[in-house]
Amino acid sequence: MAVMEARCSSSVMLREFACEQNFLSQPDGSASFVHGDTSVYAGVYGPAEVKVSKEIYDRATLEVLIQPKVGLPGVRERSQEQCVRETCEASLLLSLHPRSSLTLILQVLHDDGSLLSCLLNAACMSLMDAGLPMSCLFCGVTCAIDADGQIITDPTAAQEKESRALMTFAIDSKKHNVLMTSTKGSFSVNELQQCIAVSQKASEKLFQFYRDSVRRRYSKTL
Amino acid sequence: MKDTPLSNCERDFLLKAIQEKKRLDGRQTYDYRKIKITFGTDYGSCFVDLGKTRVMGQVSCELVAPKENRPNEGIMFFNIELSPMASPAFEQGRQSELSVKLNRQLERCLRNSKCIDTESLCVVSGEKVWKIRVDVHLLNHDGNLMDAASIAAISALCHFRRPDVSIQGDEVTVYSQEERDPIPLSIYHMPISVSFSFFQQGTYLLVDPCEREERVMDGLLMIAMNKHREICSIQSSGGIMLLKDQVMRCSKIASVKVSEITELIGKALENDKKARKAGGRCGFAESIPLERITALKMDETPMEMMDVTERANDIVQKAEVPPQMVQSPVVPVPGVGQVGQGLQNTWGLEEEEDEEEEDENEGSDNSAEEQEGRVSPMEEEKYEKEERDGGDVVEISDSEEEEVVILHPEKPDKAPKNTESSLHQKASNKKRQ
């Protein structure tokens, strides 16, 4: 087997991203997150009463629901739900709200690549808006390795299609550790490490964006 | 999650306000809330804000076989999703009464009014027709979901473009958006639903009720009408009796509202068309109101990636060398495999012992042969002792430390003692392990 070696071009780009918090009146916390053309709405309800069958005696039950743009949720949405739920469980302090329920609903509005990372970012922003206690923030970064072995961050749908491997990482804000990975395609150990390093770099930008948006939100002037 | 119930105080307050011809948000009786229509990045996606109620309409299409009784008509499919995002009372994947009611009303409003030319959706008669699917996602529930859903659905249908097809003989070719310009649906008219809520058994009437008003209303009248003042569907629910002139008055109000909304949709479509022609971006990123303090946008950012490669290499080098995968397995006893240099595998042995026990109880002869076949050092020891003791002497000691000898099973008359001894032996085996 030929040695797979990824190269990192000197100009790795993140598409423009935008976020709006607290734009829905019904949920306790809401956020919309946009990566280029990919966009997602998130709403959080909770902590609230929990069904007896779902009750956990020492912590809150977190439920994540992902609604696709067309049709009903299927296997793809279920697997994404699991990725998001496990990431949120890792950062939320669920033991502070025993025997209660948290519901996170994510609505896909448009998918133009890097959907899972957009879902993760929207989830984090809405959890922040709901004011739930968290041990750290998290963000999602998607990396693709194209046929020439170039690493592309935040790929579009077209770039995802042509890529050899696709990886999404959830990264925490404290030590920039990896909370969750989801990968597709084949790659070497070296490439994986490179992608993690790239994502950690990109996460700094995202956390700076989180910081700026919260600062703006609690500022008195625009 | 359960919905928060409305308290009696709130209920009384709302009803009192309505009696005094006042509404919570300062509107007049016949006023609609502010309507905002935005279109998505691709064709057939539309957002409608009606005050705080927010709804998304999404149209998609696919080629399917037509219904048998209508071989040359396309199929329309409507689905209103009560997403739990809209209200905590909505549950995922459950057909509630409200969702059935809304779906039925939307179908009557758009399909049964024949506002879309389904015959133009036929590709090959009896074989292939377009199925147009309209998904309406409710994102935030602040009352009057039906009006918002009907505006979103009809705007999305007007905005939608289906791929072009060509037929040559038996071959049907579907062209992508790049190859040929997609084709809009042919829409004859635009039915729009207008809701009226009644209070105090029909004494008071409000247009476009908000969520609070919906909770205290006695009855609801929904009129779907197009701009030619033709009623497409009319439905009264809640069980109130309406007088003839009440319905007439409502239909007059509806005709005014419908012409206003139709004009608004037309303007929104025109704006979108202009933006698309100009080649400007028209995605959701553009629709986020940036003048709010809750919103922030960051432009495309390059990242410095100089030390990434070194760091990755560093981690890989520092990491332990993965262990070599395959080692030659150790075979202590025939039929038992072992990988690695650790303790000896005793799983198979114990099982055999159990078998042996059974065999001995039965007093069968072949168990002796089985014993001979084994080569465990422990067993060998026993054989040695057996030989020393003359083979047929039983020695049962209370002390577990001492070696215990099994009888040769060829003596069936001593079978019960055998069992006892073998049990002892088992105990001592365990000690040694």
XYZ file of C-alpha atoms in Angstrom:
655
model
C 0.000 0.000 0.000
C 1.317 3.390 -0.895
C 2.137 5.635 2.018
C -0.665 8.121 2.529
C 0.759 11.500 3.285
C -1.410 14.514 3.730
C -0.072 17.933 2.973
C -1.274 21.062 4.519
C -1.496 23.962 2.179
C -0.468 27.229 3.760
C -3.888 28.767 3.154
C -6.559 26.758 4.922
C -9.817 28.634 4.891
C -12.899 28.623 7.026
C -16.028 29.806 5.269
C -17.778 32.779 6.748
C -19.931 31.898 9.680
C -22.692 33.691 11.453
C -24.813 33.061 14.479
C -27.945 34.460 16.012
C -29.027 33.605 19.526
C -32.365 33.812 21.254
C -34.470 34.349 18.133
C -37.319 31.942 18.929
C -39.804 32.840 21.652
C -40.916 29.369 22.704
C -37.692 27.453 23.497
C -35.642 28.227 26.600
C -32.580 28.660 24.444
C -32.225 28.951 20.693
C -29.545 29.654 18.136
C -29.094 29.598 14.403
C -25.682 28.837 13.033
C -24.531 29.333 9.471
C -21.343 27.989 7.830
C -21.264 29.396 4.322
C -24.548 28.080 2.925
C -25.000 25.305 5.481
C -27.398 26.453 8.118
C -29.033 24.964 11.168
C -31.532 26.068 13.811
C -31.286 24.777 17.370
C -33.726 24.995 20.248
C -33.324 23.792 23.842
C -36.021 23.054 26.390
C -35.110 22.354 29.969
C -34.386 21.533 32.689
C -37.992 20.355 32.895
C -40.150 17.505 34.049
C -39.048 14.125 32.753
C -41.050 11.054 31.812
C -40.751 8.348 34.455
C -39.459 5.857 31.898
C -36.607 8.161 30.925
C -35.745 9.377 34.414
C -32.158 8.967 35.628
C -31.915 9.349 39.391
C -28.599 11.206 39.590
C -28.517 13.349 36.471
C -30.575 14.995 33.764
C -31.727 13.056 30.716
C -30.514 14.687 27.515
C -32.498 14.053 24.365
C -31.261 15.239 20.983
C -33.592 15.347 17.975
C -32.451 16.187 14.480
C -35.054 17.117 11.881
C -33.990 16.769 8.251
C -34.986 19.306 5.644
C -37.098 16.851 3.650
C -39.021 13.905 5.036
C -38.759 12.148 8.351
C -35.622 11.462 10.395
C -33.821 8.297 9.324
C -30.655 6.371 10.119
C -28.350 9.238 9.114
C -30.097 11.601 11.520
C -30.005 9.005 14.295
C -26.244 8.627 13.996
C -25.780 12.395 13.965
C -28.033 12.655 17.006
C -25.809 10.216 18.839
C -22.648 12.158 17.952
C -24.171 15.419 19.159
C -25.673 13.880 22.294
C -22.424 12.296 23.405
C -20.559 15.547 22.872
C -23.134 17.527 24.853
C -23.148 14.961 27.646
C -19.396 15.310 27.917
C -19.522 19.057 28.427
C -22.833 19.620 30.250
C -22.885 19.280 34.021
C -25.917 17.010 34.009
C -25.542 15.934 37.630
C -26.595 19.436 38.729
C -30.141 18.746 37.502
C -30.996 15.222 38.609
C -34.294 13.691 37.475
C -35.066 16.312 34.868
C -35.084 16.425 31.111
C -33.165 18.479 28.587
C -34.329 18.427 24.991
C -32.198 19.745 22.166
C -33.891 20.017 18.780
C -31.862 20.705 15.677
C -33.493 21.621 12.383
C -31.423 21.356 9.228
C -32.250 24.255 6.909
C -29.680 23.730 4.206
C -26.831 21.279 3.807
C -23.824 22.506 1.871
C -21.143 20.385 3.527
C -19.761 20.262 7.090
C -23.264 19.658 8.409
C -22.224 17.789 11.538
C -19.850 20.529 12.652
C -22.565 23.116 12.040
C -24.982 21.040 14.148
C -22.430 20.907 16.961
C -21.805 24.644 16.879
C -25.517 25.437 16.842
C -26.023 23.018 19.742
C -23.324 24.700 21.814
C -24.656 28.193 21.109
C -28.202 27.212 22.058
C -27.044 25.500 25.269
C -25.194 28.708 26.123
C -28.313 30.727 25.394
C -30.403 28.461 27.620
C -27.920 29.157 30.410
C -27.227 25.530 31.200
C -24.162 24.820 33.342
C -21.313 23.386 31.322
C -17.798 22.355 32.263
C -16.475 23.665 28.951
C -17.692 24.838 25.564
C -17.226 22.773 22.450
C -17.116 23.379 18.742
C -17.204 21.210 15.665
C -14.687 21.289 12.827
C -14.875 19.209 9.663
C -11.760 18.339 7.663
C -11.634 16.649 4.285
C -8.612 15.086 2.592
C -8.921 15.392 -1.163
C -7.522 13.062 -3.812
C -4.138 14.867 -3.822
C -3.809 14.532 -0.063
C -4.564 18.181 0.664
C -6.407 18.944 3.864
C -9.460 21.168 3.411
C -11.205 22.576 6.450
C -14.916 23.334 6.417
C -15.520 21.672 3.023
C -18.540 22.431 0.860
C -20.813 19.631 -0.364
C -18.931 19.470 -3.679
C -15.584 19.202 -1.896
C -16.969 16.526 0.427
C -18.053 14.463 -2.544
C -14.594 14.513 -4.117
C -12.713 13.884 -0.896
C -10.936 10.658 0.002
C -11.608 10.988 3.716
C -13.893 13.127 5.801
C -13.467 13.733 9.516
C -15.441 15.747 12.010
C -14.057 16.538 15.438
C -15.683 18.076 18.460
C -13.086 20.045 20.403
C -13.392 21.416 23.910
C -12.483 24.953 24.851
C -10.338 24.185 27.887
C -7.464 22.144 26.585
C -8.525 21.790 22.968
C -8.922 18.076 23.464
C -10.997 15.963 21.116
C -14.429 15.135 22.549
C -15.841 13.240 19.594
C -14.709 12.081 16.186
C -16.697 10.886 13.262
C -14.781 9.722 10.210
C -15.509 8.410 6.761
C -13.084 7.012 4.206
C -9.514 5.785 4.622
C -6.540 7.667 5.997
C -3.275 7.019 7.809
C -2.423 7.658 11.461
C -0.283 10.583 10.390
C -3.128 12.141 8.447
C -5.474 11.742 11.372
C -3.030 13.515 13.660
C -2.581 16.294 11.127
C -6.306 16.761 10.805
C -6.655 16.902 14.584
C -3.919 19.525 14.730
C -5.610 21.538 11.972
C -8.968 21.291 13.728
C -7.477 22.426 17.004
C -6.107 25.480 15.219
C -9.488 26.142 13.616
C -11.247 25.696 16.946
C -9.331 28.676 18.304
C -11.001 30.830 15.653
C -14.415 29.444 16.526
C -13.961 29.959 20.239
C -12.883 33.501 19.541
C -16.108 33.895 17.570
C -18.129 32.494 20.490
C -16.395 34.925 22.800
C -17.046 37.877 20.477
C -20.701 37.038 20.039
C -21.285 36.685 23.777
C -19.408 39.918 24.399
C -21.567 41.650 21.818
C -24.685 40.215 23.369
C -23.921 41.566 26.798
C -22.571 44.876 25.598
C -24.630 48.008 25.901
C -23.872 49.342 22.450
C -23.577 47.703 19.090
C -42.450 17.744 27.885
C -45.704 19.124 29.157
C -47.098 22.456 28.148
C -47.472 25.143 30.802
C -51.187 25.646 31.400
C -52.756 29.098 31.276
C -53.692 30.415 34.715
C -57.201 31.613 35.504
C -55.920 35.146 36.097
C -54.377 35.269 32.643
C -57.511 33.860 31.101
C -59.747 36.422 32.809
C -57.379 39.227 31.917
C -57.307 38.255 28.247
C -61.089 37.950 28.011
C -61.585 41.255 29.772
C -59.154 42.935 27.392
C -60.964 41.474 24.385
C -64.275 42.792 25.744
C -62.717 46.228 25.901
C -61.549 45.812 22.278
C -57.912 45.692 23.253
C -55.286 43.156 22.273
C -52.107 42.240 24.118
C -49.773 43.377 21.336
C -51.641 46.586 20.655
C -53.212 45.487 17.388
C -56.698 46.395 16.200
C -59.337 43.685 15.777
C -58.722 43.142 12.051
C -54.940 43.625 12.024
C -52.493 41.003 10.927
C -49.108 40.772 12.582
C -46.046 41.669 10.534
C -45.420 39.132 7.789
C -41.904 38.499 6.540
C -41.148 36.136 3.672
C -37.567 34.986 3.004
C -36.332 32.481 0.466
C -33.563 29.950 0.919
C -30.426 29.263 -1.059
C -31.941 26.639 -3.325
C -35.261 26.662 -5.134
C -38.373 25.718 -3.212
C -37.335 26.728 0.262
C -39.148 29.516 2.033
C -39.431 31.014 5.521
C -42.430 32.856 6.819
C -42.447 34.927 9.983
C -45.891 35.912 11.197
C -45.094 37.956 14.240
C -43.145 35.499 16.348
C -44.584 32.447 14.628
C -41.953 31.040 12.311
C -42.517 28.390 9.667
C -40.356 26.864 6.957
C -41.729 25.471 3.715
C -39.634 23.096 1.628
C -40.662 21.651 -1.716
C -38.936 18.675 -3.305
C -39.762 16.410 -6.222
C -39.117 12.893 -7.480
C -40.200 10.703 -10.398
C -42.687 8.015 -9.426
C -45.322 5.791 -11.000
C -48.727 7.535 -11.084
C -51.867 6.377 -9.318
C -53.756 3.779 -11.300
C -56.993 5.742 -11.577
C -55.137 8.909 -12.688
C -52.393 7.793 -15.066
C -51.582 11.243 -16.464
C -51.607 13.376 -13.336
C -48.727 14.237 -11.056
C -48.959 13.621 -7.321
C -49.025 16.313 -4.648
C -48.032 15.395 -1.112
C -48.326 17.694 1.882
C -46.790 17.157 5.281
C -46.872 19.529 8.230
C -44.258 18.598 10.811
C -45.078 19.678 14.349
C -41.455 19.842 15.409
C -40.950 19.878 19.196
C -38.881 23.009 18.587
C -42.070 24.985 17.995
C -43.684 24.221 21.311
C -42.917 21.911 24.247
C -46.383 20.388 23.839
C -45.508 18.897 20.422
C -44.032 15.440 20.564
C -41.688 13.878 18.077
C -43.212 11.340 15.693
C -46.709 11.329 17.123
C -49.769 12.166 15.080
C -51.620 14.550 17.331
C -55.095 15.865 16.714
C -53.683 19.268 15.808
C -51.276 17.865 13.248
C -54.045 15.864 11.538
C -56.253 18.945 11.482
C -53.546 21.174 10.015
C -52.526 18.601 7.406
C -56.097 18.081 6.305
C -56.757 21.801 6.077
C -53.597 22.402 4.027
C -54.547 19.593 1.664
C -58.009 21.050 1.195
C -56.553 24.494 0.715
C -53.929 23.576 -1.882
C -54.704 20.201 -3.429
C -58.480 20.127 -3.561
C -58.651 23.697 -4.836
C -56.728 22.487 -7.905
C -54.443 25.492 -7.819
C -51.586 23.486 -9.306
C -51.742 21.990 -12.770
C -51.059 18.333 -11.984
C -51.378 17.260 -15.613
C -48.271 19.255 -16.512
C -46.378 17.058 -14.042
C -46.865 13.970 -16.184
C -43.745 12.697 -17.960
C -44.844 9.372 -19.482
C -48.528 8.610 -19.144
C -49.161 5.682 -16.827
C -45.457 5.225 -16.072
C -43.649 8.289 -14.798
C -45.007 11.420 -13.177
C -43.503 14.001 -10.842
C -44.379 13.704 -7.201
C -44.214 17.111 -5.557
C -43.624 16.898 -1.836
C -44.272 19.926 0.365
C -42.791 19.759 3.873
C -43.816 22.475 6.270
C -41.697 22.625 9.419
C -43.084 24.643 12.300
C -40.182 26.282 14.086
C -41.855 28.547 16.611
C -45.475 28.459 17.724
C -46.982 31.815 18.565
C -50.463 31.230 17.236
C -52.135 31.066 13.839
C -50.017 28.194 12.533
C -52.431 27.497 9.683
C -52.097 30.904 8.016
C -48.308 30.835 8.328
C -48.195 27.272 6.955
C -50.415 28.106 3.983
C -48.364 31.197 3.101
C -45.123 29.210 3.413
C -46.446 26.317 1.317
C -47.785 28.435 -1.550
C -44.704 30.709 -1.598
C -42.401 27.690 -1.651
C -44.443 26.157 -4.490
C -44.203 29.412 -6.468
C -40.480 29.567 -5.850
C -39.849 25.918 -6.695
C -38.279 24.830 -9.980
C -38.309 21.208 -11.123
C -35.598 19.702 -13.332
C -36.245 19.681 -17.056
C -36.868 16.340 -18.746
C -36.794 15.241 -22.356
C -38.294 12.105 -23.894
C -36.794 10.381 -26.920
C -38.618 7.168 -27.715
C -38.628 5.235 -24.471
C -35.722 7.100 -22.941
C -36.371 9.757 -20.342
C -33.510 12.125 -19.574
C -33.544 14.309 -16.484
C -31.295 17.338 -16.847
C -29.398 18.782 -13.912
C -29.608 22.433 -13.012
C -26.333 23.168 -14.836
C -27.391 21.540 -18.101
C -30.823 23.106 -18.548
C -32.701 25.736 -16.629
C -35.203 24.148 -14.264
C -38.904 24.739 -14.882
C -41.348 26.413 -12.502
C -44.642 24.734 -11.640
C -47.752 26.046 -13.339
C -49.918 27.606 -10.670
C -53.391 28.814 -11.542
C -54.156 30.748 -8.398
C -52.836 31.143 -4.862
C -55.234 30.122 -2.097
C -54.334 31.656 1.254
C -55.889 30.742 4.545
C -57.144 33.445 6.917
C -58.100 32.548 10.497
C -60.731 34.211 12.670
C -61.135 33.455 16.334
C -64.406 33.928 18.197
C -64.867 34.732 21.876
C -67.878 34.669 24.173
C -69.918 32.450 21.857
C -69.228 34.535 18.791
C -69.762 37.984 20.308
C -66.205 39.105 19.652
C -64.104 38.366 16.621
C -60.326 38.685 16.129
C -58.225 38.200 13.015
C -54.862 36.369 13.254
C -55.026 35.194 16.892
C -51.744 34.872 18.780
C -50.965 31.885 20.970
C -52.494 33.375 24.112
C -55.665 34.346 22.311
C -55.937 30.872 20.775
C -55.936 29.389 24.248
C -58.959 31.336 25.404
C -60.967 31.328 22.180
C -64.289 29.504 21.839
C -64.232 28.837 18.144
C -62.110 29.178 15.022
C -63.111 29.856 11.434
C -60.568 29.289 8.677
C -61.328 30.595 5.196
C -59.005 29.785 2.308
C -59.474 32.229 -0.529
C -57.599 33.412 -3.620
C -57.203 36.958 -4.858
C -60.124 36.549 -7.284
C -62.299 36.352 -4.170
C -63.086 32.675 -4.715
C -63.440 30.630 -1.547
C -61.358 27.451 -1.800
C -62.203 25.958 1.553
C -63.960 27.014 4.704
C -63.837 25.301 8.034
C -65.323 26.117 11.399
C -64.080 24.323 14.488
C -64.564 24.596 18.223
C -68.286 23.980 18.085
C -69.775 27.456 17.992
C -72.842 28.449 16.041
C -72.225 31.274 13.601
C -74.844 33.437 11.988
C -74.988 33.833 8.228
C -73.958 37.478 8.269
C -71.015 36.671 10.576
C -69.655 34.296 7.939
C -70.327 36.883 5.233
C -68.455 39.530 7.183
C -65.526 37.186 7.717
C -65.328 36.351 4.026
C -65.246 40.070 3.202
C -62.371 40.631 5.635
C -60.626 37.564 4.228
C -60.794 38.896 0.680
C -59.013 42.098 1.758
C -56.345 40.231 3.714
C -55.755 37.710 0.918
C -55.157 40.408 -1.680
C -52.657 42.100 0.639
C -50.795 38.845 1.338
C -50.791 37.823 -2.342
C -49.216 41.146 -3.213
C -46.581 40.624 -0.528
C -45.709 37.150 -1.825
C -45.447 38.559 -5.338
C -43.065 41.245 -4.169
C -40.936 38.775 -2.234
C -40.687 36.503 -5.274
C -39.727 39.416 -7.476
C -37.030 40.579 -5.068
C -35.603 37.086 -4.912
C -35.604 36.814 -8.702
C -33.724 40.113 -8.986
C -31.172 39.044 -6.380
C -30.596 35.754 -8.187
C -30.257 37.469 -11.559
C -27.745 39.913 -10.128
C -25.753 36.895 -8.981
C -25.799 38.120 -5.430
C -25.929 35.755 -2.522
C -29.372 35.019 -1.217
C -28.729 32.414 1.448
C -29.616 32.431 5.098
C -26.346 34.094 6.009
C -27.733 37.162 4.272
C -31.045 36.960 6.069
C -29.624 37.127 9.600
C -30.379 40.619 10.868
C -26.973 41.922 11.824
C -28.193 45.022 13.547
C -29.244 42.948 16.547
C -26.906 42.418 19.409
C -27.743 38.730 19.539
C -26.351 38.177 16.052
C -22.768 38.156 14.862
C -21.147 37.335 11.576
C -17.543 36.538 10.828
C -16.132 36.732 7.329
C -14.171 34.048 5.587
C -10.965 33.579 7.556
C -7.662 32.117 6.515
C -5.776 30.141 9.149
C -2.087 29.988 9.839
C -1.056 26.371 9.405
C 2.730 26.528 9.620
C 3.419 24.310 12.607
C 0.626 21.818 12.069
C 2.659 19.281 10.157
C 5.473 19.344 12.689
C 3.052 18.936 15.557
C 1.318 15.988 13.972
C 4.639 14.303 13.218
C 5.742 14.953 16.758
C 2.673 13.248 18.190
C 3.013 10.292 15.880
C 6.691 9.882 16.777
C 6.075 10.210 20.470
C 3.307 7.675 20.400
C 4.174 4.121 21.356
C 4.896 1.726 18.567
C 1.799 -0.356 18.121
C 2.383 -3.959 19.249
C 3.067 -6.541 16.600
C -0.185 -8.168 15.907
C 0.294 -11.916 15.497
C 2.346 -14.186 17.734
C 2.565 -17.900 17.302
C -0.015 -19.429 19.584
C 1.042 -21.715 22.425
C -0.742 -25.036 22.553
C -0.426 -26.555 26.045
C -2.950 -29.301 25.504
C -4.364 -30.550 22.223
C -7.522 -28.655 21.465
C -6.551 -25.632 23.591
C -4.913 -22.529 22.142
C -3.146 -19.704 23.910
C -1.744 -16.409 22.722
C 0.863 -14.528 24.742
C 3.287 -15.466 27.469
C 0.995 -15.128 30.485
C -0.549 -17.741 32.676
C -1.608 -21.030 31.284
C -5.077 -21.367 29.974
C -7.086 -23.545 32.300
C -10.507 -23.010 30.838
C -10.637 -26.060 28.649
C -9.136 -28.220 31.352
C -11.770 -27.522 33.921
C -14.502 -28.239 31.481
C -12.979 -31.567 30.696
C -12.843 -32.302 34.376
C -16.559 -31.742 34.636
C -17.070 -34.100 31.803
C -14.878 -36.555 33.519
C -16.947 -36.298 36.634
C -20.075 -37.076 34.726
C -18.418 -39.915 32.979
C -17.247 -41.386 36.189
C -20.684 -41.207 37.670
C -22.012 -43.080 34.744
C -19.225 -45.500 35.197
C -18.487 -45.710 31.494
C -15.266 -47.203 30.298
C -14.196 -44.736 27.663
C -13.496 -42.062 30.289
C -10.316 -43.893 31.119
C -9.084 -43.470 27.613
C -9.940 -39.834 27.781
C -7.866 -39.439 30.876
C -4.941 -41.091 29.259
C -5.068 -38.654 26.411
C -4.492 -35.657 28.674
C -1.094 -34.270 29.389
C -1.593 -31.586 31.998
C 1.341 -31.671 34.443
C -1.034 -31.810 37.376
C -2.772 -34.845 36.082
C 0.521 -36.502 35.367
C 1.464 -36.002 38.951
C -1.647 -37.790 39.972
C -0.956 -40.670 37.698
C 2.448 -40.990 39.211
C 0.940 -41.152 42.648
C -1.633 -43.599 41.546
C 1.060 -45.858 40.272
C 2.980 -45.517 43.514
C -0.033 -46.359 45.599
C -0.778 -49.396 43.649
C -3.434 -47.833 41.501
C -6.576 -48.868 43.363
C -6.070 -47.344 46.794
C -8.264 -44.476 47.789
C -6.868 -41.901 50.090
C -9.292 -39.342 51.362
C -7.807 -36.793 53.621
C -9.441 -33.909 55.403
C -6.544 -31.638 54.735
C -6.890 -29.919 51.391
C -3.195 -29.313 51.178
C -2.526 -32.905 50.491
C -2.691 -34.537 47.155
C -5.783 -36.516 46.470
C -5.795 -39.469 44.202
C -8.529 -40.595 41.917
C -9.447 -44.140 41.474
C -9.227 -45.712 38.144
C -12.710 -45.601 36.830
C -12.529 -49.180 35.736
C -13.974 -50.079 39.139
C -17.633 -49.298 38.822
C -18.491 -50.535 42.319
C -16.629 -47.669 43.919
C -18.283 -45.005 41.896
C -19.774 -42.940 44.755
C -16.392 -42.600 46.425
C -14.900 -41.536 43.150
C -17.183 -38.618 42.926
C -16.248 -37.476 46.340
C -12.588 -37.708 45.626
C -12.870 -35.878 42.365
C -14.680 -33.105 44.149
C -11.849 -32.847 46.598
C -9.435 -32.813 43.793
C -11.246 -29.933 42.241
C -11.000 -27.969 45.425
C -7.302 -28.534 45.677
C -6.867 -27.587 42.039
C -8.417 -24.280 42.719
C -6.076 -23.667 45.587
C -3.103 -24.237 43.434
C -4.255 -21.892 40.775
